[in-house]
């Protein structure tokens, strides 16, 4: 697109009356991104229900068929996605997707994150067998590793770190595509490593460790007050479980923190590309705006915006008003005129297309220079590799 | 209108309507419309959100909501019934925890110390399950207010814009989430009391879906999970239904490419349009897309019927949902017996 050079060179957002002019977003060259051997990680993020998982799978497949050795790490337990890649069940180990490859010599593996297993594996690899057992059996650990909604984010980052380290060692993959969890807050996965670190360094942990480590001098008046309050609220048993857990886990914490920070800097590195996925709806675009701002703040490499499920543009120049008026005239002549129905459908589509275009233009004006690709909605669902290929080529053509 | 306008059950005694749905299906819109529909029957309604998105404020075009009940709208006048008010409450775990501590434990100095030690942060973001206990606990508190609570506002119905379908059972099944963690103690007691309300006939969980494969599958899974956890399933609300401007025969013809182009050309001329081949082609192509979509919807609609729960349908509004649109959807929900 001719405007792309100009918009990407501008470093500051435009202010003043000029902002009212319609800003065409530069187009996102998906194939160039996939073909660039420097791209080692692609992270797809966005709010729930915008087609993040399908986008991740379609990108991974397209990259593989263009010669990359790809693994796609998904979080969404959608059986249909697994089936569309010819795998009955995805599990915590990457599985080869049959029927991918061809002349370019690429390959595609897929795996679905099992957060509890990932957590367990970390514990088992870091602690002595007896210690690992006492952690794995602790009620507080069981709750934390299986039901805590933030665990998925920690573990997605952990798994990404693991796969990346392994790929660096044995060259098994040269591209990792990550689908982020459908979080309560779409930014949780970015905050996870940081939050874990600050929690582990926090006074609360030291407080919990204090009684277990014994010395009574640590039991200052303040600490006594706190433990009493906690006992009151949580009950003594919960507090005891937590203390046992934290004490057993203490030695693992260092490793955890280190790896969390390593993953964070991996995400900031040049080889990573973030794609923000949205739908042409106000809420999804608002979430996308948060993401773009947040990624910029954290100096994470943003590659662009994918607008999924866009209505196909209207192919003919007949305005909403003209179509509606003509439909009304026809209904006056013949009550159930099929042609009137066609005209009303055309008007309905015209209104939606105009509304979506308006939302996208506003977004582009507020976030100038973010390369964008628009993917038209399919009228049916994706069932197989061919469906994913179709999405992939729409992504590249958008 | 919907062919299933009459509901087999009487839901007038229901006090808590929980609205869930897969992301992108419009669950917040439906929750807001349901609150308006209930208010239109004369009830005073509290609409709660728990996900920190301030979606209610945006939909009703008011300032961001604090942790405090705010009056945001009235129901539609409906014949002789004078409409009730809709209040809104944005529940966040941290405020709920501080309120809870102040109410039950009179913690004072220790409460502030908890914050200093990062314990408030721990409880609301890291400790498993505690966050959900706090959020649902506040909803419970609003539902259980009675004459003994002086000065507190009482509501005839509460609508909760809840977490998405994939997380809803875990969210509501608070004592299940805590099981194994807190077997006894005050938190466990609190969770047990909340569960009693959630499992009672005074609560219904409604699931919002669109007529596409993945959302319908997720709705079916969600219903199974809710039933396993003995949580009461209400209605499936099918949202964003495409317009019905073509009859069955026309849809068939559109799919098979047999629409009568000569007839269309003649009709367009009669409607005083400049008819070109391109115009006819475009209309026929649009009709085919639409017919494909309708076929998908019809197939999914059969699956929704097999779920064996009451259903209601809401149209996709071409211009998006503004406040007027919310009232329109509310009227449709009321007509279909949901309020």
XYZ file of C-alpha atoms in Angstrom:
737
model
C 0.000 0.000 0.000
C 1.330 3.402 -0.988
C 0.721 5.038 2.375
C 2.639 2.472 4.407
C 6.029 4.152 4.155
C 4.698 7.458 5.279
C 2.605 6.183 8.173
C 5.236 3.908 9.619
C 7.812 6.686 9.583
C 5.717 8.965 11.688
C 6.793 8.505 15.269
C 4.225 10.573 17.083
C 0.466 10.273 16.739
C -1.038 13.095 14.822
C -2.916 15.684 16.852
C -5.212 18.511 15.902
C -7.660 18.840 13.033
C -5.795 16.418 10.782
C -6.785 13.494 12.981
C -10.275 13.759 11.576
C -9.099 12.605 8.162
C -9.603 8.950 7.446
C -6.408 7.025 8.050
C -5.959 3.924 5.932
C -4.002 1.365 7.878
C -0.919 -0.005 6.108
C -1.505 -3.593 5.083
C 0.087 -6.443 6.982
C 2.209 -8.703 4.786
C 1.546 -12.063 6.421
C 3.631 -14.100 3.975
C 6.664 -11.863 4.437
C 6.320 -12.341 8.198
C 6.059 -16.128 7.859
C 8.917 -16.358 5.339
C 11.286 -14.238 7.409
C 13.664 -16.745 9.017
C 14.252 -14.195 11.713
C 10.694 -14.726 12.944
C 11.020 -17.428 15.590
C 7.873 -16.881 17.642
C 4.445 -15.573 16.677
C 2.077 -14.798 19.543
C -1.619 -14.343 18.721
C -3.513 -12.370 21.333
C -6.945 -10.788 21.586
C -10.246 -11.112 23.453
C -12.336 -14.292 23.522
C -14.428 -15.349 20.542
C -12.518 -13.487 17.828
C -11.076 -16.605 16.214
C -7.622 -16.500 17.804
C -7.178 -20.263 17.833
C -8.237 -20.696 14.216
C -5.943 -17.840 13.198
C -3.009 -19.447 15.018
C -3.618 -22.809 13.373
C -4.071 -21.273 9.920
C -0.862 -19.230 10.249
C 1.085 -22.260 11.455
C -0.185 -24.388 8.577
C 0.598 -21.713 6.008
C 4.111 -21.228 7.407
C 4.727 -24.990 7.334
C 3.626 -25.230 3.726
C 5.955 -22.385 2.891
C 8.888 -24.380 4.234
C 9.068 -23.573 7.956
C 9.380 -26.194 10.682
C 6.472 -25.145 12.846
C 4.882 -26.084 16.144
C 1.571 -24.522 17.165
C 0.837 -24.312 20.874
C -2.874 -23.909 21.552
C -4.723 -23.357 24.776
C -8.319 -23.596 23.632
C -9.566 -27.131 24.212
C -11.684 -26.982 21.047
C -12.002 -30.540 19.806
C -12.933 -29.304 16.365
C -9.642 -27.553 15.948
C -7.768 -30.737 16.795
C -9.993 -32.606 14.372
C -9.442 -30.034 11.653
C -5.743 -30.837 11.927
C -6.440 -34.555 11.727
C -5.608 -35.191 15.371
C -8.260 -36.718 17.603
C -6.870 -35.428 20.866
C -4.238 -32.803 21.421
C -2.135 -33.304 24.526
C 0.848 -31.835 26.275
C 3.359 -33.177 23.723
C 3.691 -31.824 20.177
C 2.152 -34.265 17.654
C 2.840 -34.207 13.928
C -0.120 -33.066 11.825
C -0.582 -35.519 8.950
C -0.909 -34.279 5.393
C 1.278 -31.208 5.802
C 4.529 -30.593 4.000
C 4.872 -30.745 0.247
C 7.637 -29.403 -1.973
C 8.805 -26.649 0.390
C 9.897 -29.228 2.973
C 8.226 -27.745 6.021
C 6.447 -29.562 8.833
C 3.723 -28.869 11.368
C 3.344 -30.185 14.904
C 0.492 -29.233 17.204
C 0.066 -29.427 20.943
C -2.481 -28.336 23.491
C -1.424 -27.037 26.855
C -2.258 -29.171 29.863
C -1.568 -26.711 32.630
C -1.556 -29.167 35.517
C 0.821 -31.533 33.743
C 3.142 -28.705 32.789
C 3.208 -27.523 36.396
C 3.797 -31.073 37.681
C 6.641 -31.582 35.234
C 8.352 -28.430 36.436
C 8.104 -29.616 40.031
C 9.369 -33.103 39.160
C 12.298 -31.747 37.190
C 13.379 -29.313 39.893
C 12.949 -31.142 43.186
C 14.171 -34.367 44.720
C 11.631 -37.197 44.384
C 10.528 -37.033 48.043
C 10.205 -33.288 47.980
C 8.337 -33.396 44.675
C 5.898 -35.916 46.139
C 5.192 -33.740 49.172
C 4.509 -30.775 46.903
C 2.323 -32.687 44.454
C 0.194 -34.039 47.312
C -0.267 -30.698 49.030
C -3.909 -29.528 48.845
C -2.821 -25.963 48.224
C -0.666 -27.058 45.303
C -3.477 -29.163 43.821
C -5.850 -26.214 43.920
C -3.245 -23.805 42.574
C -2.180 -26.046 39.706
C -5.618 -27.103 38.528
C -8.189 -24.449 39.199
C -6.494 -21.103 39.565
C -7.394 -19.171 36.447
C -4.015 -17.455 36.217
C -2.106 -20.754 36.207
C -2.889 -21.235 32.546
C -1.031 -18.037 31.701
C 2.024 -18.942 33.790
C 2.103 -22.373 32.273
C 1.639 -21.168 28.685
C 4.706 -18.997 29.144
C 6.567 -21.854 30.854
C 5.781 -24.233 27.989
C 6.782 -21.638 25.411
C 10.117 -21.249 27.198
C 10.620 -25.039 27.265
C 9.798 -25.597 23.604
C 11.944 -22.670 22.572
C 14.936 -23.907 24.563
C 14.527 -27.398 23.117
C 14.173 -26.084 19.570
C 17.332 -24.013 19.995
C 19.183 -27.133 21.074
C 18.057 -29.724 18.556
C 16.693 -27.565 15.731
C 13.355 -29.373 15.813
C 11.432 -26.188 15.053
C 12.274 -22.828 13.560
C 8.879 -21.224 14.249
C 6.615 -21.433 17.302
C 3.062 -20.105 16.955
C 1.378 -19.432 20.311
C -2.325 -19.015 20.920
C -2.836 -17.123 24.196
C -5.405 -18.159 26.817
C -8.881 -16.616 26.742
C -8.129 -14.694 29.916
C -10.429 -12.729 32.088
C -8.101 -9.907 31.398
C -6.614 -10.299 27.975
C -3.291 -9.054 29.274
C -2.861 -11.666 31.998
C -0.302 -13.693 30.129
C 1.996 -10.693 29.861
C 1.617 -9.927 33.516
C 2.005 -13.505 34.674
C 5.801 -13.714 34.870
C 6.047 -10.302 36.496
C 3.287 -11.050 38.968
C 4.858 -14.362 39.883
C 8.211 -12.708 40.484
C 6.870 -9.932 42.647
C 4.759 -12.405 44.599
C 7.746 -14.656 45.228
C 9.859 -11.740 46.347
C 7.068 -10.296 48.442
C 6.756 -9.948 52.169
C 3.826 -12.331 52.228
C 5.977 -15.287 51.230
C 8.550 -14.391 53.841
C 5.762 -14.103 56.348
C 4.483 -17.562 55.505
C 7.969 -18.962 55.659
C 8.792 -17.358 58.965
C 6.960 -19.757 61.311
C 8.097 -22.779 59.323
C 11.703 -21.701 59.625
C 11.359 -21.321 63.320
C 13.244 -18.434 64.821
C 10.822 -16.712 67.129
C 12.535 -13.381 66.659
C 10.841 -13.103 63.288
C 7.476 -13.233 64.957
C 7.248 -9.529 65.456
C 4.036 -7.952 66.641
C 3.018 -7.136 63.071
C 3.487 -10.677 61.914
C 1.465 -12.025 64.808
C -1.345 -9.674 63.908
C -1.304 -10.878 60.332
C -1.210 -14.578 61.068
C -4.057 -14.138 63.526
C -6.095 -12.290 60.924
C -5.349 -14.947 58.316
C -6.299 -17.738 60.682
C -9.557 -15.957 61.357
C -10.411 -15.610 57.680
C -8.962 -18.726 56.126
C -9.032 -21.070 59.076
C -5.982 -22.644 60.655
C -5.912 -25.658 58.356
C -5.672 -23.628 55.149
C -2.928 -21.504 56.591
C -0.998 -24.622 57.632
C -1.344 -26.140 54.136
C -0.142 -22.921 52.601
C 2.857 -22.749 54.906
C 3.828 -26.338 54.181
C 3.450 -25.713 50.471
C 5.470 -22.529 50.469
C 8.208 -24.082 52.587
C 8.466 -27.117 50.297
C 8.341 -24.913 47.245
C 10.892 -22.435 48.514
C 13.859 -24.022 46.788
C 12.022 -24.151 43.469
C 11.129 -20.510 43.499
C 14.497 -19.266 42.339
C 14.317 -21.363 39.183
C 10.752 -20.349 38.528
C 11.527 -16.685 38.785
C 14.555 -16.952 36.573
C 12.688 -18.764 33.841
C 9.728 -16.383 34.033
C 12.065 -13.460 33.479
C 13.843 -15.259 30.665
C 10.554 -15.886 28.868
C 9.625 -12.252 29.273
C 12.835 -11.094 27.607
C 12.382 -13.750 24.930
C 9.042 -12.122 24.128
C 10.717 -8.731 23.863
C 13.383 -9.970 21.470
C 13.414 -9.278 17.747
C 12.574 -12.837 16.767
C 9.128 -12.514 18.326
C 6.116 -11.075 16.516
C 2.849 -10.248 18.242
C -0.332 -10.357 16.212
C -3.367 -8.765 17.822
C -6.550 -10.506 16.694
C -9.929 -8.741 16.753
C -13.367 -8.803 15.182
C -14.968 -5.670 13.694
C -16.990 -5.071 16.869
C -16.542 -2.217 19.349
C -15.619 -4.452 22.317
C -13.116 -6.590 20.437
C -11.488 -3.519 18.871
C -11.292 -1.833 22.260
C -9.478 -4.877 23.656
C -7.205 -4.789 20.616
C -6.410 -1.152 21.376
C -5.452 -2.051 24.968
C -3.165 -4.724 23.606
C -1.459 -2.497 21.116
C -0.885 0.170 23.752
C 0.347 -2.345 26.281
C 2.693 -4.098 23.874
C 4.144 -0.754 22.859
C 4.616 0.198 26.507
C 6.447 -3.043 27.264
C 8.518 -2.736 24.102
C 7.114 -5.976 22.761
C 7.482 -6.339 18.983
C 4.018 -5.752 17.487
C 3.658 -7.108 13.954
C 0.116 -6.001 13.287
C -3.629 -6.383 13.642
C -5.808 -9.167 12.232
C -9.463 -8.225 11.841
C -11.349 -11.504 11.585
C -14.936 -12.157 10.587
C -15.365 -9.052 8.517
C -18.464 -8.936 6.347
C -17.645 -9.275 2.674
C -17.750 -5.900 0.943
C -20.730 -5.104 -1.243
C -19.867 -5.686 -4.897
C -22.292 -3.259 -6.473
C -23.116 0.397 -6.146
C -26.652 0.384 -4.794
C -27.004 2.364 -1.579
C -28.783 1.180 1.562
C -31.439 3.888 1.093
C -32.083 3.090 -2.570
C -32.339 -0.642 -1.862
C -34.734 -0.120 1.061
C -36.945 2.264 -0.910
C -37.053 -0.100 -3.896
C -37.943 -3.017 -1.586
C -40.813 -0.993 -0.126
C -42.126 -0.185 -3.606
C -42.049 -3.861 -4.552
C -43.820 -5.002 -1.387
C -46.601 -2.532 -2.187
C -47.072 -4.323 -5.528
C -46.557 -7.906 -4.366
C -46.664 -8.698 -0.653
C -44.121 -11.549 -0.549
C -41.833 -10.516 -3.384
C -38.569 -12.472 -3.397
C -36.802 -9.585 -5.094
C -37.852 -7.304 -2.244
C -36.244 -9.840 0.102
C -33.024 -9.696 -1.920
C -33.031 -5.904 -1.765
C -33.581 -5.905 1.988
C -30.713 -8.369 2.456
C -28.541 -6.100 0.346
C -29.485 -3.109 2.512
C -28.808 -5.072 5.723
C -25.414 -6.116 4.433
C -24.658 -2.577 3.292
C -25.405 -1.223 6.769
C -23.168 -3.787 8.440
C -20.302 -3.293 6.001
C -20.506 0.487 6.481
C -20.562 0.132 10.256
C -17.573 -2.218 10.286
C -15.603 -0.007 7.914
C -16.322 2.967 10.132
C -15.126 1.110 13.256
C -11.936 0.015 11.493
C -11.207 3.494 10.206
C -11.656 5.008 13.655
C -9.336 2.412 15.073
C -6.712 3.088 12.398
C -6.963 6.812 13.073
C -6.388 6.254 16.778
C -3.536 3.786 16.169
C -1.823 5.004 13.037
C 0.782 2.827 11.429
C -0.365 -0.557 12.774
C -0.228 -2.911 9.776
C -3.602 -4.581 9.359
C -5.062 -7.543 7.510
C -8.810 -8.030 7.146
C -10.186 -11.558 6.930
C -13.664 -11.992 5.483
C -16.046 -14.175 7.466
C -16.633 -17.632 6.032
C -20.308 -18.521 5.771
C -19.568 -21.994 7.194
C -17.233 -23.410 9.861
C -13.677 -24.736 9.430
C -13.528 -28.549 9.503
C -10.257 -29.629 7.961
C -6.849 -28.614 6.680
C -8.440 -27.213 3.524
C -10.593 -24.928 5.657
C -7.469 -23.765 7.509
C -5.681 -23.259 4.183
C -8.560 -21.073 3.040
C -8.296 -18.966 6.210
C -4.535 -18.809 5.677
C -4.853 -17.416 2.168
C -7.481 -14.910 3.341
C -5.002 -13.800 6.011
C -2.292 -13.344 3.398
C -4.556 -11.542 0.935
C -6.221 -9.240 3.442
C -41.690 -13.745 16.159
C -40.240 -16.819 17.697
C -42.250 -19.975 17.239
C -41.640 -20.789 20.882
C -43.221 -17.763 22.457
C -44.695 -19.643 25.395
C -42.444 -20.922 28.139
C -43.280 -24.221 29.740
C -42.209 -22.897 33.127
C -43.032 -19.954 35.330
C -39.897 -17.995 36.132
C -41.533 -15.116 37.989
C -40.152 -16.347 41.330
C -36.567 -16.397 40.132
C -34.394 -13.965 41.996
C -30.978 -14.413 40.414
C -30.485 -14.634 36.633
C -26.925 -15.589 35.731
C -26.061 -14.873 32.082
C -23.096 -16.623 30.487
C -21.984 -17.261 26.893
C -18.931 -17.876 24.727
C -16.863 -14.802 23.945
C -18.245 -12.862 20.991
C -21.828 -14.096 21.383
C -23.009 -10.899 23.071
C -23.623 -12.159 26.605
C -23.238 -8.697 28.162
C -25.757 -7.267 25.714
C -28.214 -10.031 26.548
C -27.679 -9.567 30.303
C -28.418 -5.838 29.956
C -31.500 -6.496 27.801
C -32.756 -9.065 30.319
C -32.373 -6.542 33.146
C -34.437 -4.023 31.156
C -37.036 -6.688 30.329
C -37.441 -7.599 34.011
C -37.712 -3.920 34.936
C -40.442 -3.534 32.311
C -42.540 -6.037 34.254
C -42.365 -3.714 37.257
C -39.409 -5.285 39.063
C -36.528 -3.389 40.618
C -33.444 -4.964 39.135
C -29.742 -4.992 39.953
C -27.406 -5.651 37.013
C -23.945 -6.819 38.153
C -20.695 -7.238 36.246
C -17.652 -9.040 37.623
C -15.061 -8.969 34.885
C -13.756 -5.443 35.226
C -14.703 -4.413 31.704
C -17.071 -1.528 32.486
C -19.298 -2.877 29.733
C -22.480 -1.771 31.520
C -21.331 1.837 31.677
C -20.613 1.795 27.959
C -23.889 0.142 26.965
C -25.975 2.538 29.048
C -23.775 5.483 28.217
C -23.019 6.477 31.813
C -19.763 7.225 33.656
C -17.637 4.204 34.675
C -19.295 2.456 37.602
C -17.714 2.470 41.054
C -18.117 -0.302 43.652
C -21.475 1.136 44.506
C -25.006 0.642 43.204
C -26.015 3.280 40.673
C -29.373 3.807 39.072
C -28.858 3.620 35.304
C -32.231 3.079 33.587
C -35.931 2.333 33.857
C -37.900 -0.447 32.216
C -40.352 0.283 29.409
C -43.852 1.311 30.475
C -45.983 -1.730 29.734
C -49.741 -1.132 29.832
C -50.812 -0.633 33.428
C -47.563 -1.856 34.953
C -45.363 0.969 36.126
C -41.791 0.019 35.231
C -39.119 -0.718 37.813
C -35.625 0.746 37.926
C -32.367 -0.863 36.856
C -29.419 -0.285 39.150
C -25.932 -1.390 38.211
C -22.990 -2.597 40.259
C -19.427 -3.196 39.154
C -17.992 -5.829 41.504
C -14.238 -6.091 41.873
C -12.605 -8.665 44.103
C -10.436 -6.231 46.035
C -13.294 -3.941 47.104
C -15.410 -6.984 47.912
C -12.647 -8.373 50.133
C -12.151 -5.114 52.005
C -15.902 -4.757 52.495
C -16.135 -8.351 53.654
C -13.293 -7.921 56.124
C -14.775 -4.704 57.482
C -18.241 -6.260 57.793
C -17.449 -9.581 59.393
C -14.122 -9.227 61.104
C -13.853 -5.588 62.086
C -10.174 -5.947 61.303
C -9.130 -2.312 61.526
C -5.369 -2.150 61.866
C -4.830 -5.728 60.750
C -6.879 -5.083 57.616
C -4.524 -2.333 56.573
C -1.540 -4.493 57.448
C -2.893 -7.202 55.156
C -2.647 -4.770 52.305
C 0.876 -3.784 53.270
C 2.009 -7.393 53.225
C 0.579 -7.892 49.733
C -2.060 -10.224 51.094
C -4.993 -8.402 49.496
C -3.212 -8.782 46.188
C -2.502 -12.418 46.941
C -6.116 -13.188 47.868
C -7.607 -11.458 44.860
C -5.217 -12.559 42.136
C -3.166 -15.577 43.144
C -4.928 -17.646 45.808
C -6.959 -20.297 44.010
C -10.710 -19.849 44.150
C -10.743 -16.999 46.644
C -11.439 -14.412 43.977
C -14.561 -16.210 42.817
C -15.781 -16.644 46.393
C -15.473 -12.890 46.865
C -17.268 -12.001 43.626
C -20.106 -14.467 44.099
C -20.273 -13.562 47.789
C -21.145 -9.978 46.926
C -23.880 -11.117 44.535
C -25.210 -13.328 47.324
C -25.198 -10.413 49.731
C -27.290 -8.304 47.328
C -29.717 -11.183 46.758
C -30.201 -11.902 50.442
C -30.952 -8.416 51.684
C -34.222 -8.215 53.539
C -36.190 -5.978 55.847
C -33.624 -6.423 58.594
C -31.000 -4.537 56.628
C -31.919 -0.968 57.290
C -31.175 1.499 54.533
C -29.907 -1.124 52.104
C -31.622 -1.162 48.742
C -33.613 -4.294 48.013
C -34.147 -5.803 44.595
C -36.820 -8.039 43.112
C -34.325 -9.559 40.717
C -30.575 -9.614 40.094
C -28.990 -10.168 36.695
C -25.349 -11.228 36.734
C -23.217 -10.699 33.638
C -21.047 -13.716 34.474
C -17.743 -15.140 33.159
C -17.872 -17.003 29.814
C -19.349 -20.477 29.300
C -15.985 -22.219 29.560
C -15.515 -20.973 33.107
C -19.061 -20.604 34.394
C -19.411 -23.860 36.323
C -16.079 -23.362 38.032
C -17.088 -19.795 38.871
C -20.458 -20.686 40.394
C -19.341 -23.930 41.971
C -17.355 -22.022 44.542
C -17.205 -24.681 47.183
C -16.163 -27.245 44.607
C -13.289 -24.980 43.676
C -12.244 -24.687 47.274
C -12.681 -28.385 48.006
C -9.543 -29.959 49.267
C -8.201 -26.536 50.060
C -10.531 -25.249 52.732
C -12.331 -28.210 54.239
C -13.384 -26.204 57.257
C -13.183 -22.611 58.330
C -14.935 -19.348 57.620
C -14.181 -19.233 53.875
C -15.641 -22.710 53.490
C -18.767 -21.683 55.421
C -19.186 -18.635 53.237
C -18.847 -20.743 50.091
C -21.427 -23.236 51.386
C -24.038 -20.551 52.049
C -23.529 -19.030 48.613
C -23.914 -22.467 47.002
C -27.256 -22.992 48.729
C -28.675 -19.998 46.860
C -27.050 -20.935 43.544
C -28.491 -24.458 43.651
C -31.980 -23.303 44.692
C -34.964 -22.704 42.373
C -34.402 -18.989 42.953
C -31.423 -19.079 40.571
C -31.243 -19.702 36.818
C -28.201 -19.847 34.567
C -28.922 -18.689 31.002
C -26.508 -19.459 28.171
C -26.096 -17.106 25.223
C -24.990 -18.587 21.916
C -24.936 -17.872 18.203
C -25.974 -20.451 15.613
C -22.475 -21.637 14.735
C -20.838 -24.971 15.473
C -18.303 -24.100 18.148
C -20.544 -21.865 20.256
C -23.398 -24.406 20.105
C -21.029 -27.231 21.057
C -19.688 -25.164 23.932
C -23.245 -24.418 25.059
C -24.058 -28.134 25.082
C -20.898 -28.857 27.097
C -21.692 -25.968 29.443
C -25.187 -27.304 30.123
C -23.795 -30.762 30.878
C -21.238 -29.266 33.299
C -23.865 -27.143 35.032
C -26.138 -30.149 35.448
C -23.281 -32.245 36.829
C -22.652 -29.537 39.403
C -26.403 -29.449 40.186
C -26.677 -25.844 39.088
C -30.060 -24.837 37.616
C -30.047 -24.314 33.834
C -32.422 -21.612 32.564
C -32.778 -20.741 28.887
C -30.533 -20.842 25.858
C -30.692 -17.421 24.261
C -29.734 -17.500 20.603
C -28.275 -14.146 19.651
C -27.313 -12.400 16.417
C -29.823 -14.354 14.310
C -29.704 -13.302 10.654
C -32.736 -11.626 9.044
C -35.519 -13.788 7.603
C -36.193 -11.855 4.431
C -36.273 -14.910 2.183
C -38.766 -17.752 2.378
C -37.888 -21.426 2.238
C -38.329 -21.812 -1.525
C -36.279 -18.709 -2.307
C -33.478 -19.938 -0.025
C -33.418 -23.306 -1.815
C -33.293 -21.558 -5.180
C -30.530 -19.219 -3.976
C -28.393 -22.158 -2.842
C -28.841 -24.172 -6.007
C -28.354 -21.145 -8.267
C -31.928 -21.320 -9.570
C -33.205 -17.874 -8.683
C -35.282 -16.514 -11.558
C -33.044 -13.777 -12.958
C -35.634 -12.596 -15.481
C -38.209 -12.158 -12.773
C -35.674 -10.294 -10.608
C -34.767 -8.018 -13.526
C -38.447 -7.261 -14.178
C -39.074 -6.599 -10.462
C -36.106 -4.250 -10.181
C -37.351 -2.341 -13.208
C -40.803 -2.153 -11.656
C -39.128 -0.732 -8.537
C -37.650 1.958 -10.794
C -33.985 0.963 -10.394
C -31.333 1.115 -13.104
C -30.912 -2.585 -13.743
C -27.542 -3.919 -14.854
C -26.210 -7.466 -15.091
C -23.795 -6.611 -12.288
C -26.630 -5.615 -9.989
C -28.514 -8.855 -10.591
C -25.297 -10.877 -10.204
C -24.486 -9.153 -6.948
C -27.957 -9.681 -5.490
C -27.922 -13.356 -6.483
C -24.439 -13.857 -4.996
C -25.446 -12.139 -1.768
C -28.536 -14.324 -1.603
C -26.385 -17.441 -1.946
C -24.072 -16.375 0.918
C -27.123 -15.634 2.999
C -28.716 -18.995 2.142
C -25.518 -20.842 3.150
C -25.531 -19.023 6.431
C -29.231 -19.747 7.002
C -28.635 -23.431 6.291
C -25.890 -23.449 8.943
C -28.211 -21.677 11.366
C -31.057 -24.124 10.704
C -28.803 -27.121 11.337
C -27.493 -25.583 14.565
C -31.007 -24.590 15.634
C -32.005 -28.265 15.573
C -29.063 -29.050 17.862
C -30.131 -26.260 20.226
C -33.654 -27.730 20.323
C -32.205 -31.096 21.275
C -30.681 -29.501 24.356
C -34.171 -29.655 25.780
C -34.201 -26.284 27.510
C -36.418 -23.269 26.782
C -34.989 -21.028 24.077
C -35.397 -17.466 22.874
C -33.983 -15.775 19.797
C -32.658 -12.264 19.260
C -31.858 -10.721 15.856
C -28.583 -9.208 14.760
C -29.159 -5.471 14.684
C -27.455 -4.139 11.574
C -26.557 -0.817 13.159
C -25.089 -2.307 16.338
C -26.592 -2.172 19.817
C -27.165 1.263 21.292
C -29.510 2.053 24.174
C -32.526 2.018 21.846
C -31.367 -1.355 20.541
C -31.174 -2.693 24.114
C -34.810 -1.734 24.714
C -35.746 -3.419 21.432
C -34.008 -6.638 22.523
C -35.579 -6.338 25.982
C -39.068 -6.209 24.454
C -38.267 -9.341 22.421
C -37.087 -11.201 25.536
C -40.241 -10.219 27.362
C -42.451 -11.368 24.474
C -40.687 -14.710 24.504
C -41.444 -15.204 28.170
C -38.011 -14.628 29.700
C -39.251 -11.837 31.934
